[in-house]
XYZ file of C-alpha atoms in Angstrom:
405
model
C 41.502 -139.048 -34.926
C 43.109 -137.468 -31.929
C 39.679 -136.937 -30.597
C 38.527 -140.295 -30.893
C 41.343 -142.019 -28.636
C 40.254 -139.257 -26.179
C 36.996 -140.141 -24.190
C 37.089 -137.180 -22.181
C 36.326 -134.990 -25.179
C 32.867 -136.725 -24.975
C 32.999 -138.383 -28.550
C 33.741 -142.242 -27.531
C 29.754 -142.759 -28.430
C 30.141 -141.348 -31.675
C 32.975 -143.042 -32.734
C 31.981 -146.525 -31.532
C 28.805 -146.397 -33.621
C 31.254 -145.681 -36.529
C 28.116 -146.397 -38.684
C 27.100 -142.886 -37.651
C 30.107 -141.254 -39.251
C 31.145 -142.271 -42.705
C 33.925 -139.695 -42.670
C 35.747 -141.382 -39.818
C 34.888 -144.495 -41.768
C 36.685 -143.895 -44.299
C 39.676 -142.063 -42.312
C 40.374 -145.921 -40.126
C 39.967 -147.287 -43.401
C 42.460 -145.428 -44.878
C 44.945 -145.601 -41.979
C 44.514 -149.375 -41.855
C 45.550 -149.991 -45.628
C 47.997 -147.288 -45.163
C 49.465 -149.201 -42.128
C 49.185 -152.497 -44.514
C 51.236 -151.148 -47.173
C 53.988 -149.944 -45.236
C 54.059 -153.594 -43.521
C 53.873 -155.060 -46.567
C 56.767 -153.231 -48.808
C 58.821 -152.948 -45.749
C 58.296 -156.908 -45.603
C 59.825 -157.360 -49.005
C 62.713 -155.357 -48.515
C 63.743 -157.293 -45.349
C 63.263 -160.737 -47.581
C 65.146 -158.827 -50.360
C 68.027 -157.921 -47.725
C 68.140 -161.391 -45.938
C 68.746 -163.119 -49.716
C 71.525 -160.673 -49.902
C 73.040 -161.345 -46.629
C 72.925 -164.847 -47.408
C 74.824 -164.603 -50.727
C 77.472 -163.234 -48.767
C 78.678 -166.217 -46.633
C 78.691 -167.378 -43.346
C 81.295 -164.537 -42.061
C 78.749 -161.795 -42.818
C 75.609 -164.039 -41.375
C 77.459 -163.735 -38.141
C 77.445 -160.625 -38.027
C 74.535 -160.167 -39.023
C 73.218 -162.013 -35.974
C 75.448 -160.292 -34.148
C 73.900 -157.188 -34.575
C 70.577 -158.428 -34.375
C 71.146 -159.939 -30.976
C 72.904 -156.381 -29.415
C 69.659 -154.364 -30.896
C 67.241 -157.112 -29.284
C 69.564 -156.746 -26.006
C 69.599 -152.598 -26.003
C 65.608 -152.489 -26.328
C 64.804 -155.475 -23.741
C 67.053 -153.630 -21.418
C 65.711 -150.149 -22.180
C 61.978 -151.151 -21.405
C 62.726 -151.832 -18.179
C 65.213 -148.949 -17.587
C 62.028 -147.241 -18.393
C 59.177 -149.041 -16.228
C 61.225 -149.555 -13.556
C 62.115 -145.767 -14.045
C 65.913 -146.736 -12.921
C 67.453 -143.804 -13.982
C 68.813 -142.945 -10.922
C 70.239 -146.481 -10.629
C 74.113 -146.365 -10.206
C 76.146 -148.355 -12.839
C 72.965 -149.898 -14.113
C 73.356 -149.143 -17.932
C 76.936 -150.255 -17.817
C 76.750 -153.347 -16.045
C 74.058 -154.297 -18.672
C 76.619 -153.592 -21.181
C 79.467 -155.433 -19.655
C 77.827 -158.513 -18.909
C 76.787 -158.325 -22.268
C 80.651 -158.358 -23.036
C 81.112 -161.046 -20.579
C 78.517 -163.744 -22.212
C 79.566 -163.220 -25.514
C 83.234 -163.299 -25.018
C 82.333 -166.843 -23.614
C 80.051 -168.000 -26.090
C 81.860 -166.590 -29.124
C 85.348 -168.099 -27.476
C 83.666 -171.452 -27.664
C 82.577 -171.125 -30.886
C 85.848 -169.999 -32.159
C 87.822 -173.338 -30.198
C 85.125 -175.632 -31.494
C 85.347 -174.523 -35.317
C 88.984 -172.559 -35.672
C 91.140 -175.265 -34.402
C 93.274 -174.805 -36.582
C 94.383 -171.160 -36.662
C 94.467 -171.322 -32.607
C 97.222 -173.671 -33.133
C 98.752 -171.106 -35.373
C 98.622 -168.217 -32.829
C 100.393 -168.287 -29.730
C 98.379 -165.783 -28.006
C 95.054 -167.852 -29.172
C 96.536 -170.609 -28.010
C 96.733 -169.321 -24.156
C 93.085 -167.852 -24.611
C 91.383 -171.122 -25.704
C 93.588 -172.827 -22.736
C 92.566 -170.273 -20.010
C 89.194 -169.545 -21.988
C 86.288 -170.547 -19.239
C 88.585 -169.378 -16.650
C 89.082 -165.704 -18.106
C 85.243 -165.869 -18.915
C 84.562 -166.330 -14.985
C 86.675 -164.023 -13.597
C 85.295 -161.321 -16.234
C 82.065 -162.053 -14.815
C 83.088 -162.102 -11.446
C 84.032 -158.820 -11.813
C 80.930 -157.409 -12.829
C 79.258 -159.276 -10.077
C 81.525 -157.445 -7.437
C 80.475 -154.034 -9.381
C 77.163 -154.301 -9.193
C 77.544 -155.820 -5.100
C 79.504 -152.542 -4.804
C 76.988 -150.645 -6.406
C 73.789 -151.528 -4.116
C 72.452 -148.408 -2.615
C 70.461 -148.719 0.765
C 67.088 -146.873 -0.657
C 67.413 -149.042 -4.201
C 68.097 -152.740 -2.755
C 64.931 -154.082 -4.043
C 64.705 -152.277 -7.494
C 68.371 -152.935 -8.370
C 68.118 -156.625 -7.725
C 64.820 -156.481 -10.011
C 67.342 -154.783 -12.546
C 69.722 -157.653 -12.141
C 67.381 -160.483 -12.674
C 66.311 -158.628 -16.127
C 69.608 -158.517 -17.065
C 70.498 -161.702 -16.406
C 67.002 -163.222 -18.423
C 66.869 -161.030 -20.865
C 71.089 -162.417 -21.581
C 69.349 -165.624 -21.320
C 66.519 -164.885 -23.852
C 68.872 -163.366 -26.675
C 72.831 -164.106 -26.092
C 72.345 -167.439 -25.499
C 69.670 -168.241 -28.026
C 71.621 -166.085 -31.178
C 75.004 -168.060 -29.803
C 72.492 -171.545 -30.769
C 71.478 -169.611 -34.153
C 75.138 -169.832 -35.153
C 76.038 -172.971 -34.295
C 73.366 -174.110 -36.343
C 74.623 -172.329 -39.134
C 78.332 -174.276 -38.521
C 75.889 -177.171 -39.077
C 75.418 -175.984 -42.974
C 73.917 -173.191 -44.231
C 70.456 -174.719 -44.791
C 69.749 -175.298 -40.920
C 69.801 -171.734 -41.182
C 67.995 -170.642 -44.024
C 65.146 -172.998 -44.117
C 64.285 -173.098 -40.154
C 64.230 -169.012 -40.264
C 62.548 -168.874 -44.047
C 59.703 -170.991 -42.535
C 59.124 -168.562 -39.845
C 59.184 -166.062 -41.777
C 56.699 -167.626 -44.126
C 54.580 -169.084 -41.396
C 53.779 -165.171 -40.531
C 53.049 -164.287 -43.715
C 50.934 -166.895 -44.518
C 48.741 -166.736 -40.967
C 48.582 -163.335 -41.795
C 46.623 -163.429 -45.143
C 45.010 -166.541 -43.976
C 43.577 -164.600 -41.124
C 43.022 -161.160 -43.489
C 41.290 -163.079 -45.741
C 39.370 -165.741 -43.670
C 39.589 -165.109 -39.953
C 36.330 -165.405 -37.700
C 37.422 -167.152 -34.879
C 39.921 -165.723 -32.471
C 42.724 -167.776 -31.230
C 44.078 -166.648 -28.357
C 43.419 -163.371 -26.080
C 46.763 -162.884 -25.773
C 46.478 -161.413 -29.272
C 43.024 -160.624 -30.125
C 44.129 -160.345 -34.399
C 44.807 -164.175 -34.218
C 42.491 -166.314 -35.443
C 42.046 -170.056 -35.648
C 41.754 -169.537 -39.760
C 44.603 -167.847 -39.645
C 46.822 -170.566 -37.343
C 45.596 -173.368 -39.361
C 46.221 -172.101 -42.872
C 49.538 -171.018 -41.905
C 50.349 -174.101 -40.951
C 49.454 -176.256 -44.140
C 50.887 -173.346 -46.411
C 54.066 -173.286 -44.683
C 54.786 -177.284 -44.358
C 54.254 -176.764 -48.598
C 56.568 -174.089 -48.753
C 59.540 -175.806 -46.071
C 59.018 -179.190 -47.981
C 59.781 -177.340 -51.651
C 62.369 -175.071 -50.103
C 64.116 -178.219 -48.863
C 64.309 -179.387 -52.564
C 65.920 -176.256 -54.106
C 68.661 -176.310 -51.140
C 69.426 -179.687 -50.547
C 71.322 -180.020 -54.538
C 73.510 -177.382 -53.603
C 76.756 -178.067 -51.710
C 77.290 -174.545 -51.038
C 74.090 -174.793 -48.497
C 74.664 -178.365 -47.037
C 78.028 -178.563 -46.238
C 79.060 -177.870 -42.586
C 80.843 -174.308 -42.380
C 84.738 -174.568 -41.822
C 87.209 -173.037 -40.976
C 90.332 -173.536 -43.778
C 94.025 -173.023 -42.738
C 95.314 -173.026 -45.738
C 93.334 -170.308 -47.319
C 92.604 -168.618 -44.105
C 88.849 -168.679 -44.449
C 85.614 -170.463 -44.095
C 85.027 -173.435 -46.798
C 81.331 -175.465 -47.535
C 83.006 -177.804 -49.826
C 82.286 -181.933 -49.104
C 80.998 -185.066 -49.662
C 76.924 -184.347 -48.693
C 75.815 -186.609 -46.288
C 73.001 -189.115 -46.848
C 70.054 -187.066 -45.651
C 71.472 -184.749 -48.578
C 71.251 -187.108 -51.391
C 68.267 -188.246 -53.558
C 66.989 -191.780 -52.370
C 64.041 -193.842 -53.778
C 60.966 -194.283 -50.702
C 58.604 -197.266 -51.667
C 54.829 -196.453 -51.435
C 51.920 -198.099 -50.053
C 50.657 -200.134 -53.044
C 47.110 -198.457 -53.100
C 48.514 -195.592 -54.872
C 49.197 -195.281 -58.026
C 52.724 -194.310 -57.913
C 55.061 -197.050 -56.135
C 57.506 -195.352 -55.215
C 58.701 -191.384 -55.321
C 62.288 -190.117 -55.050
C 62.644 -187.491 -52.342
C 65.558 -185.972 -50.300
C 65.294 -186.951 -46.775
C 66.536 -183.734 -45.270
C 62.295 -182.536 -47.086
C 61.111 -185.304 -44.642
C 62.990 -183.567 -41.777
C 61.411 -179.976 -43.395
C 58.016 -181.464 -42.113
C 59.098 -181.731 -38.278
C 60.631 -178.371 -38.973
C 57.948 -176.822 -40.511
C 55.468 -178.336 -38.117
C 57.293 -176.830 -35.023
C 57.446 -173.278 -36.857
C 53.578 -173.346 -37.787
C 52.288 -174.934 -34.425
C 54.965 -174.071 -31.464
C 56.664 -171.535 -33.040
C 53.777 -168.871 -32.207
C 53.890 -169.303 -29.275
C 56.681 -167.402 -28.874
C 54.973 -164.360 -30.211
C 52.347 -165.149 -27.962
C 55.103 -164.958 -24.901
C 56.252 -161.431 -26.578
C 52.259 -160.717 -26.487
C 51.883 -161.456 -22.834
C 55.581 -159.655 -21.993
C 54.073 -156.247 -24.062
C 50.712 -156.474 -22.148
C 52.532 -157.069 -18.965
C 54.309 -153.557 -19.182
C 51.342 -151.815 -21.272
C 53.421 -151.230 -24.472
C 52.514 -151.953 -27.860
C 56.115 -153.140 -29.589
C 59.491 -153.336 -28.287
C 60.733 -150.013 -29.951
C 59.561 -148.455 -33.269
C 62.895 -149.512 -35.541
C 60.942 -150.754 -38.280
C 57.534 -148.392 -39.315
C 54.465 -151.173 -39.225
C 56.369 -153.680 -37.508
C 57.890 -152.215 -34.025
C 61.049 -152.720 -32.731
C 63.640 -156.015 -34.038
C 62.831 -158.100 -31.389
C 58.898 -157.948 -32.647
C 60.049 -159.918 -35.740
C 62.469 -161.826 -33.670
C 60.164 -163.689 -30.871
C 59.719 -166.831 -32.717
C 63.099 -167.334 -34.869
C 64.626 -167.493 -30.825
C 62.541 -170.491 -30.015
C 63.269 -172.310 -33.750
C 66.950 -171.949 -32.713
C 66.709 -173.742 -29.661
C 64.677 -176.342 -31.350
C 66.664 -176.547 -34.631
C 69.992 -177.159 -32.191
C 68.141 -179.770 -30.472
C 66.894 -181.682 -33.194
C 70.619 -181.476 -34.329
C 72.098 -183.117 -31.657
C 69.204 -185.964 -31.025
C 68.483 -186.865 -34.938
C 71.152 -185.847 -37.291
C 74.850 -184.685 -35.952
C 77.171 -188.365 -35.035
C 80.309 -187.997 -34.094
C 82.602 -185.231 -36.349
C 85.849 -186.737 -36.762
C 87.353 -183.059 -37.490
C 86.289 -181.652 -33.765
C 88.314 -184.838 -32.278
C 91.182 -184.459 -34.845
C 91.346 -181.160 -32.994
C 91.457 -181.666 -30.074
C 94.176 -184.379 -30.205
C 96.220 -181.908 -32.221
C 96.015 -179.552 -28.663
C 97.256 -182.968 -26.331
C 101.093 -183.040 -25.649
C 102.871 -185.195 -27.930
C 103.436 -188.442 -25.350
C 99.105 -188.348 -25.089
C 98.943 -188.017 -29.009
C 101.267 -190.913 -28.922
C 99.785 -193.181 -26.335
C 96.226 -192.967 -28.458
C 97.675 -193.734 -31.428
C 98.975 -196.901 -30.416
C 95.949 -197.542 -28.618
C 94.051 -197.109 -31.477
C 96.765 -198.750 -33.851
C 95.896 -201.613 -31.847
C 92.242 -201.879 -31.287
C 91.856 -201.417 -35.103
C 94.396 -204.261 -35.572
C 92.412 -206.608 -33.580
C 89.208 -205.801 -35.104
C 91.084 -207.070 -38.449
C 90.774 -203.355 -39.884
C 94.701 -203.006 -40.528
C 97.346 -206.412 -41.428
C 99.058 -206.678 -38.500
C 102.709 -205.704 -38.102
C 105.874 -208.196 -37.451
């Protein structure tokens, strides 16, 4: 085997005409269903450990990503501490690290004003953080900017400012993207489940699809895709997001928006579920048979969802593709044995965040009376006044409320 990825031991010829050879026939067809079942069983435990993660709670989810975003960070980073060949680059390692630091403390400090209102109204000390909170974020990263200014050394100018701008993309790429993951999981559980199930199953399913049936190539990018492959995914995984949808969408437990509960200091998923959450009765064309079906109209929204997974979402494996090819590697690390490095399985649940977030905010989040309630509870008490009476008295024109003598 050795020999054959060696053409300067004179065997290429041989081993291209493989027909020539049934003993090396049989050895690549051993290794490949070798490398298959270590994919595949290794597959199943990472379902069987995402399931488990999920049961739980949200707390442990965020972590979770946590995690998964610093891992995707350290082996972006390390690739090109490693092309570049920066290791005699002053500071670099631990500027990477500390505007790591810096982007999360802002994120995270949003998150934890947006959705913990309530015990930073407890906590002095929270209190002044979530006051000061985009100002201490700044000067943090200030900071780090005067480092790495300080750092520049006359004979490294050009490669250190290379080392900056894949810093500062490769933040942009993973901090900001797994920060959008989580707010989506605020959202209720199941626009996190069922947008990163569907990815999951869109692979799988292109994957036998394209075992099975592939001819045509897709893309050159990656020469193992094949039009079979893309297609079938795509109609197997719009079934499985529209059934998945179903099961979720009778539980509160997965539809209710995460929050945080002062009074038993922890997260709660109890409420009333909203309408795209509860069975309603859709009239059919009167060809068909059946005039009407009953259907959930979060499984309607599972189609744009799984739609996006099966025919954008690949194309942020394809970017991964081009990145690898770019800098002549085959995976981002070796982590996982048959899979390469986390941020190999990662590529396309980053760009189903950004669209999951999006769709969000354009088709299904209004106005949450809890984030206001919040922030009025942080005004001083003459502002908290002054809209109260303002309201008291739009509401009692409007005929809402009898008026007072």
């Amino acid at each position: 085997i050795t020999q054959a990825r060696c053409p300067k031991l004179g065997l290429g010829e041989q081993i291209n005409s493989e027909n020539q050879n049934p003993i090396l026939i049989s050895v690549f067809s051993f290794l490949r269903w070798k490398n298959y079942w270590i994919r595949g069983v290794l597959s199943i435990a990472m379902i069987t450990s995402f399931f488990f993660m999920i049961s739980m709670g949200p707390v442990a989810l965020i972590f979770v990503v946590m995690t998964i975003q610093i891992k995707c960070f350290q082996e972006i980073i390390t690739i090109g501490y490693r092309v570049y060949r920066s290791y005699e680059l002053p500071w670099f390692r631990t500027l990477s690290w500390y505007f790591l630091i810096c982007v999360n403390y802002f994120f995270y400090g949003e998150t934890l004003a947006d959705y913990f209102g309530a015990l930073v109204q407890k906590e002095e000390p929270l209190q002044f953080l979530a006051r000061y909170h985009r100002f201490i974020s700044f000067a943090l990263y200030l900071a780090g900017f005067c480092m790495f200014v300080l750092s520049l050394v006359k004979k490294h100018y050009r490669l250190q400012f290379y080392m900056f701008g894949w810093t500062h993309v490769t933040l942009l790429i993973v901090v900001t993207q797994s920060h959008l993951v989580i707010q989506n999981l605020f959202e209720g559980m199941i626009w996190f489940i069922v947008p990163i199930s569907i990815v999951i199953s869109n692979d799988i399913f292109a994957y036998l699809c394209g075992f099975f049936f592939g001819r045509t190539p897709l893309i050159k990018l990656s020469p193992k895709k094949t039009w079979e492959g893309f297609i079938g995914g795509f109609f197997f995984t719009v079934i499985f997001g529209f059934i998945l949808a179903y099961l979720l969408s009778q539980f509160q437990y997965f539809v209710c928006p995460v929050e945080f509960n002062s009074e038993t200091n922890g997260f709660s998923v109890e409420c009333e579920p909203s309408d795209i959450f509860v069975m309603q009765q859709y009239t059919l064309p009167s060809s068909l048979k059946n005039k009407s079906v009953n259907l959930y109209p979060y499984q309607i929204h599972s189609i744009f969802i799984s739609s996006f997974a099966s025919l954008i979402g690949p194309f942020g494996g394809f970017f991964a593709s081009g990145f690898k090819r770019a800098f002549k590697i085959k995976d981002f690390a070796s982590t996982i044995p048959g899979h390469g490095g986390i941020m190999d399985r990662f590529d396309c649940q980053y760009l189903m965040a950004t669209f999951i977030h999006v769709y969000i905010g354009s088709f299904i989040r209004g106005p949450n009376p809890t984030k206001v309630l919040q922030q009025l509870m942080t005004l001083q008490p003459e502002q908290q006044l002054a809209i109260f009476h303002t309201l008291h008295s739009n509401l009692r024109e409007r005929g809402l409320i009898a008026p007072t003598e």
